[in-house]
Amino acid sequence: MIGRENQIHQKSRHFAVRIVKMVAFYEDELSFTYRPMLQQVMKSGTSIGANIRESQYAESTEDFVHKLKIALKEANETEYWLDILHEADIMTEDIYESMIVDCKELLKLLIAIINKTNDIAH
């Protein structure tokens, strides 16, 4: 589990940086109409890693799992916003494919860590 935890810390941080750069790129190019969507993907996409980071100092196993479940919900929301930006032809296919692969990988890692932790705890 330790290896997966280190891996998810690195991947979530890298993903957050990519989200920030993507939003900065598109924010300059898009009209005011689309900015709320960019703000939403910024919020959810960077929150994944923040919640994972917060889980490092969880008060209990239950608290650890709870924080990772919040990160999982944020990753799911991020996937939704990436899909919307792509389907609305705001995000290019190349950027979308790259971002969605990373997002889905975070989802899988979070689910694996949560399940493994729950199995050990019970």
PDB file of C-alpha atoms in Angstrom:
ATOM      1  CA  MET A   1       0.000   0.000   0.000  1.00  0.00           C
ATOM      2  CA  ILE A   2       2.882   2.400   0.726  1.00  0.00           C
ATOM      3  CA  GLY A   3       4.057   2.262  -2.883  1.00  0.00           C
ATOM      4  CA  ARG A   4       0.595   3.089  -4.168  1.00  0.00           C
ATOM      5  CA  GLU A   5       0.296   5.947  -1.688  1.00  0.00           C
ATOM      6  CA  ASN A   6       3.584   7.490  -2.836  1.00  0.00           C
ATOM      7  CA  GLN A   7       2.556   6.982  -6.438  1.00  0.00           C
ATOM      8  CA  ILE A   8      -0.803   8.662  -5.926  1.00  0.00           C
ATOM      9  CA  HIS A   9       0.789  11.634  -4.173  1.00  0.00           C
ATOM     10  CA  GLN A  10       3.100  12.186  -7.137  1.00  0.00           C
ATOM     11  CA  LYS A  11       0.438  11.593  -9.774  1.00  0.00           C
ATOM     12  CA  SER A  12      -2.163  13.819  -8.111  1.00  0.00           C
ATOM     13  CA  ARG A  13       0.342  16.662  -7.756  1.00  0.00           C
ATOM     14  CA  HIS A  14       1.426  16.306 -11.379  1.00  0.00           C
ATOM     15  CA  PHE A  15      -2.233  16.232 -12.455  1.00  0.00           C
ATOM     16  CA  ALA A  16      -3.008  19.385 -10.442  1.00  0.00           C
ATOM     17  CA  VAL A  17      -0.141  21.225 -12.141  1.00  0.00           C
ATOM     18  CA  ARG A  18      -1.441  20.089 -15.532  1.00  0.00           C
ATOM     19  CA  ILE A  19      -4.940  21.300 -14.650  1.00  0.00           C
ATOM     20  CA  VAL A  20      -3.584  24.715 -13.634  1.00  0.00           C
ATOM     21  CA  LYS A  21      -1.624  25.038 -16.885  1.00  0.00           C
ATOM     22  CA  MET A  22      -4.575  23.856 -18.979  1.00  0.00           C
ATOM     23  CA  VAL A  23      -6.951  26.335 -17.343  1.00  0.00           C
ATOM     24  CA  ALA A  24      -4.437  29.175 -17.776  1.00  0.00           C
ATOM     25  CA  PHE A  25      -4.080  28.291 -21.462  1.00  0.00           C
ATOM     26  CA  TYR A  26      -7.801  28.116 -22.170  1.00  0.00           C
ATOM     27  CA  GLU A  27      -8.781  31.037 -19.955  1.00  0.00           C
ATOM     28  CA  ASP A  28      -6.844  33.403 -22.221  1.00  0.00           C
ATOM     29  CA  GLU A  29      -8.506  31.985 -25.322  1.00  0.00           C
ATOM     30  CA  LEU A  30     -12.128  31.572 -24.223  1.00  0.00           C
ATOM     31  CA  SER A  31     -14.885  34.069 -23.792  1.00  0.00           C
ATOM     32  CA  PHE A  32     -16.311  35.008 -20.416  1.00  0.00           C
ATOM     33  CA  THR A  33     -19.138  32.481 -20.950  1.00  0.00           C
ATOM     34  CA  TYR A  34     -16.867  29.465 -20.466  1.00  0.00           C
ATOM     35  CA  ARG A  35     -14.881  30.694 -17.474  1.00  0.00           C
ATOM     36  CA  PRO A  36     -17.203  29.150 -14.833  1.00  0.00           C
ATOM     37  CA  MET A  37     -16.515  25.696 -16.307  1.00  0.00           C
ATOM     38  CA  LEU A  38     -12.790  26.358 -16.210  1.00  0.00           C
ATOM     39  CA  GLN A  39     -13.081  27.445 -12.585  1.00  0.00           C
ATOM     40  CA  GLN A  40     -14.961  24.247 -11.761  1.00  0.00           C
ATOM     41  CA  VAL A  41     -12.344  21.992 -13.360  1.00  0.00           C
ATOM     42  CA  MET A  42      -9.624  24.013 -11.615  1.00  0.00           C
ATOM     43  CA  LYS A  43     -11.324  23.572  -8.252  1.00  0.00           C
ATOM     44  CA  SER A  44     -12.054  19.863  -8.567  1.00  0.00           C
ATOM     45  CA  GLY A  45      -8.837  18.970 -10.400  1.00  0.00           C
ATOM     46  CA  THR A  46      -6.571  20.549  -7.800  1.00  0.00           C
ATOM     47  CA  SER A  47      -8.697  19.344  -4.890  1.00  0.00           C
ATOM     48  CA  ILE A  48      -7.880  15.709  -5.663  1.00  0.00           C
ATOM     49  CA  GLY A  49      -4.273  16.088  -4.578  1.00  0.00           C
ATOM     50  CA  ALA A  50      -5.154  18.389  -1.680  1.00  0.00           C
ATOM     51  CA  ASN A  51      -7.427  15.729  -0.196  1.00  0.00           C
ATOM     52  CA  ILE A  52      -4.884  12.988  -0.816  1.00  0.00           C
ATOM     53  CA  ARG A  53      -2.263  15.137   0.903  1.00  0.00           C
ATOM     54  CA  GLU A  54      -4.636  15.745   3.811  1.00  0.00           C
ATOM     55  CA  SER A  55      -5.069  11.979   4.207  1.00  0.00           C
ATOM     56  CA  GLN A  56      -1.398  11.708   5.195  1.00  0.00           C
ATOM     57  CA  TYR A  57      -2.242  13.067   8.631  1.00  0.00           C
ATOM     58  CA  ALA A  58      -5.576  11.371   9.082  1.00  0.00           C
ATOM     59  CA  GLU A  59      -6.609  10.783  12.667  1.00  0.00           C
ATOM     60  CA  SER A  60      -7.693   7.199  12.033  1.00  0.00           C
ATOM     61  CA  THR A  61      -8.128   4.621   9.311  1.00  0.00           C
ATOM     62  CA  GLU A  62     -11.724   5.777   8.907  1.00  0.00           C
ATOM     63  CA  ASP A  63     -10.578   9.384   8.525  1.00  0.00           C
ATOM     64  CA  PHE A  64      -7.930   8.274   5.995  1.00  0.00           C
ATOM     65  CA  VAL A  65     -10.539   6.470   3.898  1.00  0.00           C
ATOM     66  CA  HIS A  66     -12.960   9.386   4.236  1.00  0.00           C
ATOM     67  CA  LYS A  67     -10.397  11.864   2.866  1.00  0.00           C
ATOM     68  CA  LEU A  68      -9.586   9.529  -0.026  1.00  0.00           C
ATOM     69  CA  LYS A  69     -13.284   9.168  -0.784  1.00  0.00           C
ATOM     70  CA  ILE A  70     -13.521  12.957  -1.018  1.00  0.00           C
ATOM     71  CA  ALA A  71     -10.561  12.877  -3.427  1.00  0.00           C
ATOM     72  CA  LEU A  72     -12.391  10.174  -5.402  1.00  0.00           C
ATOM     73  CA  LYS A  73     -15.499  12.368  -5.662  1.00  0.00           C
ATOM     74  CA  GLU A  74     -13.359  15.296  -6.830  1.00  0.00           C
ATOM     75  CA  ALA A  75     -11.682  13.091  -9.454  1.00  0.00           C
ATOM     76  CA  ASN A  76     -15.096  11.970 -10.675  1.00  0.00           C
ATOM     77  CA  GLU A  77     -16.241  15.594 -10.918  1.00  0.00           C
ATOM     78  CA  THR A  78     -13.055  16.497 -12.783  1.00  0.00           C
ATOM     79  CA  GLU A  79     -13.726  13.714 -15.268  1.00  0.00           C
ATOM     80  CA  TYR A  80     -17.213  15.172 -15.800  1.00  0.00           C
ATOM     81  CA  TRP A  81     -15.889  18.693 -16.492  1.00  0.00           C
ATOM     82  CA  LEU A  82     -13.209  17.383 -18.841  1.00  0.00           C
ATOM     83  CA  ASP A  83     -15.900  15.470 -20.742  1.00  0.00           C
ATOM     84  CA  ILE A  84     -18.095  18.589 -20.974  1.00  0.00           C
ATOM     85  CA  LEU A  85     -15.225  20.799 -22.159  1.00  0.00           C
ATOM     86  CA  HIS A  86     -14.334  18.202 -24.763  1.00  0.00           C
ATOM     87  CA  GLU A  87     -17.889  17.537 -25.968  1.00  0.00           C
ATOM     88  CA  ALA A  88     -18.519  21.285 -26.255  1.00  0.00           C
ATOM     89  CA  ASP A  89     -15.480  21.500 -28.577  1.00  0.00           C
ATOM     90  CA  ILE A  90     -13.632  23.753 -26.166  1.00  0.00           C
ATOM     91  CA  MET A  91     -10.812  21.324 -25.440  1.00  0.00           C
ATOM     92  CA  THR A  92      -8.764  19.808 -28.241  1.00  0.00           C
ATOM     93  CA  GLU A  93      -8.800  16.052 -28.705  1.00  0.00           C
ATOM     94  CA  ASP A  94      -5.089  15.720 -27.848  1.00  0.00           C
ATOM     95  CA  ILE A  95      -5.342  17.646 -24.594  1.00  0.00           C
ATOM     96  CA  TYR A  96      -8.553  15.863 -23.626  1.00  0.00           C
ATOM     97  CA  GLU A  97      -7.129  12.389 -24.264  1.00  0.00           C
ATOM     98  CA  SER A  98      -4.018  13.157 -22.249  1.00  0.00           C
ATOM     99  CA  MET A  99      -5.926  14.670 -19.322  1.00  0.00           C
ATOM    100  CA  ILE A 100      -8.656  12.026 -19.213  1.00  0.00           C
ATOM    101  CA  VAL A 101      -6.114   9.193 -19.121  1.00  0.00           C
ATOM    102  CA  ASP A 102      -4.452  10.771 -16.092  1.00  0.00           C
ATOM    103  CA  CYS A 103      -7.809  11.413 -14.429  1.00  0.00           C
ATOM    104  CA  LYS A 104      -8.967   7.820 -14.929  1.00  0.00           C
ATOM    105  CA  GLU A 105      -5.653   6.551 -13.569  1.00  0.00           C
ATOM    106  CA  LEU A 106      -6.167   8.611 -10.412  1.00  0.00           C
ATOM    107  CA  LEU A 107      -9.688   7.216 -10.085  1.00  0.00           C
ATOM    108  CA  LYS A 108      -8.375   3.640 -10.344  1.00  0.00           C
ATOM    109  CA  LEU A 109      -5.574   4.255  -7.839  1.00  0.00           C
ATOM    110  CA  LEU A 110      -7.939   5.867  -5.350  1.00  0.00           C
ATOM    111  CA  ILE A 111     -10.411   2.997  -5.627  1.00  0.00           C
ATOM    112  CA  ALA A 112      -7.609   0.450  -5.173  1.00  0.00           C
ATOM    113  CA  ILE A 113      -6.216   2.195  -2.074  1.00  0.00           C
ATOM    114  CA  ILE A 114      -9.661   2.654  -0.539  1.00  0.00           C
ATOM    115  CA  ASN A 115     -10.576  -1.007  -1.162  1.00  0.00           C
ATOM    116  CA  LYS A 116      -7.239  -2.292   0.132  1.00  0.00           C
ATOM    117  CA  THR A 117      -7.472  -0.131   3.255  1.00  0.00           C
ATOM    118  CA  ASN A 118     -11.032  -1.283   3.893  1.00  0.00           C
ATOM    119  CA  ASP A 119      -9.988  -4.936   3.439  1.00  0.00           C
ATOM    120  CA  ILE A 120      -7.139  -4.542   5.938  1.00  0.00           C
ATOM    121  CA  ALA A 121      -9.300  -2.662   8.434  1.00  0.00           C
ATOM    122  CA  HIS A 122     -12.065  -5.257   8.397  1.00  0.00           C
TER     123      HIS A 122
END
